[in-house]
Coordinates of C-alpha atoms in Angstrom, one line a residue:
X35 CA 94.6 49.4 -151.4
X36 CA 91.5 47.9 -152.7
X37 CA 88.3 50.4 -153.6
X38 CA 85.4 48.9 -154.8
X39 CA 82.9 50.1 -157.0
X40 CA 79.8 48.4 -156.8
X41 CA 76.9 49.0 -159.1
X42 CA 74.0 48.9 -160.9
X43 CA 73.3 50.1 -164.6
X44 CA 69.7 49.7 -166.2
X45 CA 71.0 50.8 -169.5
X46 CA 74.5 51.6 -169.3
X47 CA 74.5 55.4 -167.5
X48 CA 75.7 54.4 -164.1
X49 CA 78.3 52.0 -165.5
X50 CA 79.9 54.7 -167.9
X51 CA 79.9 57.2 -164.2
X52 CA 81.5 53.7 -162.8
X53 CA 83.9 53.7 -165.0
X54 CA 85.0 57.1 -164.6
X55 CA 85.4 56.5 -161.0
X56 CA 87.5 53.8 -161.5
X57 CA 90.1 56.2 -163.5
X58 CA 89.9 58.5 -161.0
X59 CA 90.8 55.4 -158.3
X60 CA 93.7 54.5 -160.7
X61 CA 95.3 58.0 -160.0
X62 CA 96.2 57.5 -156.8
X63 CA 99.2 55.6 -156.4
X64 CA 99.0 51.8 -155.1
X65 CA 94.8 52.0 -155.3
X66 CA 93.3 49.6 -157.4
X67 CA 90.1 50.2 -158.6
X68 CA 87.7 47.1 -158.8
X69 CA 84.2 47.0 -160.8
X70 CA 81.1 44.8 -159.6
X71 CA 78.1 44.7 -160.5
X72 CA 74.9 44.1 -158.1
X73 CA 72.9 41.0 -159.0
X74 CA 70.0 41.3 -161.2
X75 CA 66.3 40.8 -160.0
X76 CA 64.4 41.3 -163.3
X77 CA 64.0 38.3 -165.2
X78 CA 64.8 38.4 -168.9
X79 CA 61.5 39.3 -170.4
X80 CA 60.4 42.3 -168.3
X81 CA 64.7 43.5 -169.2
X82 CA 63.4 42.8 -173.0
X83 CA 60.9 44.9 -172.8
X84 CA 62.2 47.7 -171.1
X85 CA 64.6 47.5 -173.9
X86 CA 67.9 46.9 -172.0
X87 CA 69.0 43.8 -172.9
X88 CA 71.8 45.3 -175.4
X89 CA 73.1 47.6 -172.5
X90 CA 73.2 44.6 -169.7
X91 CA 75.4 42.2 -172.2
X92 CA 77.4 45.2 -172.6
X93 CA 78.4 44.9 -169.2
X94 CA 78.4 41.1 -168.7
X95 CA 81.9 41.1 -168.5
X96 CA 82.2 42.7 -165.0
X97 CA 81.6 40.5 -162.1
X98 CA 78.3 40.3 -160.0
X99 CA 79.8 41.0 -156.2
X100 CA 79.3 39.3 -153.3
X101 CA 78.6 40.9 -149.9
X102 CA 81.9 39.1 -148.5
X103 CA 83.6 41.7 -151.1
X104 CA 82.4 44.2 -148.9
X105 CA 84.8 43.4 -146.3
X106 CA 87.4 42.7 -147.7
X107 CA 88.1 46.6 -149.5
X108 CA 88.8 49.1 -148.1
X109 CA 86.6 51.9 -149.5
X110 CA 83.4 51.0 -151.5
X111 CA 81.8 53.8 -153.8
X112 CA 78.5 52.7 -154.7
X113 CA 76.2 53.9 -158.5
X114 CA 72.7 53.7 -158.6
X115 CA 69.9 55.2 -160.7
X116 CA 67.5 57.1 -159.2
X117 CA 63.8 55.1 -158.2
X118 CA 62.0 57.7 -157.0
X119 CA 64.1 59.5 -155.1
X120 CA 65.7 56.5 -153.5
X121 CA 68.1 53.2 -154.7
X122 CA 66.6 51.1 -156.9
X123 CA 65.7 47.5 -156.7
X124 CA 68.7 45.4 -157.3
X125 CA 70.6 47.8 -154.6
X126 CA 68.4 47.8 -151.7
X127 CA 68.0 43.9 -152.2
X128 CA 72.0 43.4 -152.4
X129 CA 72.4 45.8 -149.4
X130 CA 69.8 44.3 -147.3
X131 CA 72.0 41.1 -147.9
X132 CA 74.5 42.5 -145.7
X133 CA 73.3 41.8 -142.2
X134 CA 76.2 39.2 -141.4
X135 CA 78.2 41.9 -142.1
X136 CA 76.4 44.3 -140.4
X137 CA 76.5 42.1 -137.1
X138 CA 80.3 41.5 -137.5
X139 CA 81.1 45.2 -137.4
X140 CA 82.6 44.2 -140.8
X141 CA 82.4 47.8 -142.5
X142 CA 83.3 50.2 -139.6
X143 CA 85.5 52.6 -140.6
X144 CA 85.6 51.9 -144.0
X145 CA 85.3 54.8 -146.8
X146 CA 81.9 55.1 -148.2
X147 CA 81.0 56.9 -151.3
X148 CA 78.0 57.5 -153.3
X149 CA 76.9 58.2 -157.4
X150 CA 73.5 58.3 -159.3
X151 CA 71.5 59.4 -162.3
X152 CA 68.4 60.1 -163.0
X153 CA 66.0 60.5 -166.1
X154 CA 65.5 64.2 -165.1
X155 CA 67.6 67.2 -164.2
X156 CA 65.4 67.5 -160.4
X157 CA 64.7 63.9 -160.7
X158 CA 65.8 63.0 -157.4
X159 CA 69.6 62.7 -157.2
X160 CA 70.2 64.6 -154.1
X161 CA 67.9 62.7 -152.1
X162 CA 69.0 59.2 -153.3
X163 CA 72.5 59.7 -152.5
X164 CA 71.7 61.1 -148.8
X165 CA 68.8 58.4 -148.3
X166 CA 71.7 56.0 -149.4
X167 CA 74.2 57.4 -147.0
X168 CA 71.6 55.8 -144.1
X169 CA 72.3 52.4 -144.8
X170 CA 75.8 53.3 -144.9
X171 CA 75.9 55.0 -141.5
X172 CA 74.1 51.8 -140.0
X173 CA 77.4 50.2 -141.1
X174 CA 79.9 52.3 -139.7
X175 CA 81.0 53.7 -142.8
X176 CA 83.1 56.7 -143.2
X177 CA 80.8 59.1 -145.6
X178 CA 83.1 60.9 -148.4
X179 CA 81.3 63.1 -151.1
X180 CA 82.4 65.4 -154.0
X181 CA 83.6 68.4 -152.5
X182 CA 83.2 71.5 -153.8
X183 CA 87.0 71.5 -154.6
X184 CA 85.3 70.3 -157.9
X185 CA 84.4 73.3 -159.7
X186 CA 82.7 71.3 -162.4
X187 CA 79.4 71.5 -160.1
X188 CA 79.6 75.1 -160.2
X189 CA 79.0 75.5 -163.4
X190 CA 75.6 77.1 -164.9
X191 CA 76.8 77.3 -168.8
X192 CA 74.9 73.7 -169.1
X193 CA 72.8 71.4 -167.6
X194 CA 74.9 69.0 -165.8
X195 CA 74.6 66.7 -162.8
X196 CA 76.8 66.8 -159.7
X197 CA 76.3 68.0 -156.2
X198 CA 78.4 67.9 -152.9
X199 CA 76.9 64.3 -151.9
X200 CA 78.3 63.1 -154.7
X201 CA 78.7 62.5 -158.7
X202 CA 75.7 62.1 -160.9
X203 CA 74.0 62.2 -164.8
X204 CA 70.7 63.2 -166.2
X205 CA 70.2 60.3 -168.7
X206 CA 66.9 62.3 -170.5
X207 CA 63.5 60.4 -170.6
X208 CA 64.2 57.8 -172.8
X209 CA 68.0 57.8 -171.5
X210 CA 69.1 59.0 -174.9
X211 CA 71.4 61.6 -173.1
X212 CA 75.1 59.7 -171.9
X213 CA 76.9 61.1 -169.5
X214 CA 79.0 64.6 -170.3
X215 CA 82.4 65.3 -169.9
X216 CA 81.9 67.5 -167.3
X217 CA 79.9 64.5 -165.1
X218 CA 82.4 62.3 -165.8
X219 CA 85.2 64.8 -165.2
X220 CA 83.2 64.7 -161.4
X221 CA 83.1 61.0 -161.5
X222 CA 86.7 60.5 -161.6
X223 CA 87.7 63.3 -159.4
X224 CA 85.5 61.5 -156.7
X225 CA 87.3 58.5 -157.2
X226 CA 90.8 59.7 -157.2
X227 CA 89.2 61.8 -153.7
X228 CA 87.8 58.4 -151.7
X229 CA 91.3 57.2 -152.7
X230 CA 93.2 59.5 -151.6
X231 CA 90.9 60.0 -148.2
X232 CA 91.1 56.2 -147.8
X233 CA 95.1 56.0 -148.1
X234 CA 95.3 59.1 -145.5
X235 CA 92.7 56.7 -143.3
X236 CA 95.2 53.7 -143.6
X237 CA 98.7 55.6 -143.2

C-alpha cells in the first residue's frame, strides 16, 4: 500500500510535519510511506533573499512528484504553509496540473489528507486545510482528518497547532519556532490514521 506525501516546505517546517507523517505511515503494517516534494516556482534569487536557500538544499534529496504519482497511490496526505488563509503558490500551481487526472476519474476514492503551518498561532491553518479539502472533493477524494482520538489537540498547557481537519505548526514570524513534539506527535498519528483508513478502504 502506497501513501504519498506530497509537499511543500519554504524553510523546512512543513517538511519536518512531512516527516512525521511518514513515521506514522510506517506504523501500519505493509504501508509504505513515500516523500515528494511539489516543484518550485521561485527562481533562485527571490529564494536568496527570503533567506531559504539553506533549508531547500536541505531537502534536495526528496524527489519533485509528478501528477501521474497521484494515481498511482493510494492515499495522498498533502503539507502546505499557510498564504493567507489558503495553499501557497507552488501547490495550487502543482494541483491545477491535475486536470488529466481530474477528467480520467483518476483519484475517486482515493484517501485524502491534509497538514499546514503558519507563521502565527490564528494564522490561518483551519481555513487552509478546509479550503484545500475543495480541490480534493472536485477529485473524488475520500477526506480523512485528525480526529479527536488525538488528545494532543486538547491540550491548553502550550501553544500548539493541531485541529480536527488536520495536523499543523506555528513556525513564529521569522520561523525561528520548529515544530514541537506534541505537533509532530499529531503528525504521525495522522499518518498511521490515513493508513490505517486506507487499508480498511482496500480490504
Amino acid at each position: 500500500m502506497r501513501i504519498l506525501i506530497v509537499y511543500y516546505s519554504t524553510y523546512g517546517h512543513v517538511h519536518k510535519m512531512a516527516e512525521a507523517i511518514a513515521e506514522g505511515v510506517g506504523q501500519v503494517v505493509d504501508a509504505e510511506a513515500v516523500l515528494r516534494r511539489v516543484p518550485e516556482t521561485l527562481p533562485e534569487d527571490v529564494l536568496e533573499k527570503m533567506g531559504a536557500v539553506d533549508a531547500q538544499q536541505t531537502q534536495a534529496h526528496i524527489p519533485v512528484c509528478t501528477v501521474d504519482e497521484l494515481a498511482d497511490a493510494d492515499a495522498v496526505i498533502f503539507g502546505t504553509p499557510t498564504r493567507f488563509g489558503n495553499m501557497c503558490g507552488q501547490m495550487r500551481q502543482f494541483l491545477d496540473a491535475t486536470g488529466g487526472l481530474w477528467a480520467q476519474g483518476a483519484l475517486v476514492g482515493k484517501v485524502g489528507s491534509v497538514f499546514t503551518s503558519s507563521a502565527t498561532q490564528h494564522g490561518g491553518q483551519e481555513s487552509t486545510i478546509l479550503s484545500f479539502h475543495v480541490s480534493l472533493l472536485h477529485h473524488g477524494f475520500v477526506i480523512v482528518g485528525l480526529p479527536y482520538a488525538f488528545q494532543g489537540q486538547m491540550r491548553i498547557d502550550e501553544v500548539t497547532g493541531g485541529s480536527p481537519y488536520g495536523a499543523s505548526t506555528i513556525a513564529g514570524g521569522s520561523g525561528e519556532r520548529m515544530p514541537s513534539e506534541n505537533e509532530l506527535a499529531a503528525a504521525r498519528f495522522q499518518g498511521k490514521h490515513v493508513a490505517e483508513i486506507a487499508k480498511k478502504l482496500m480490504g
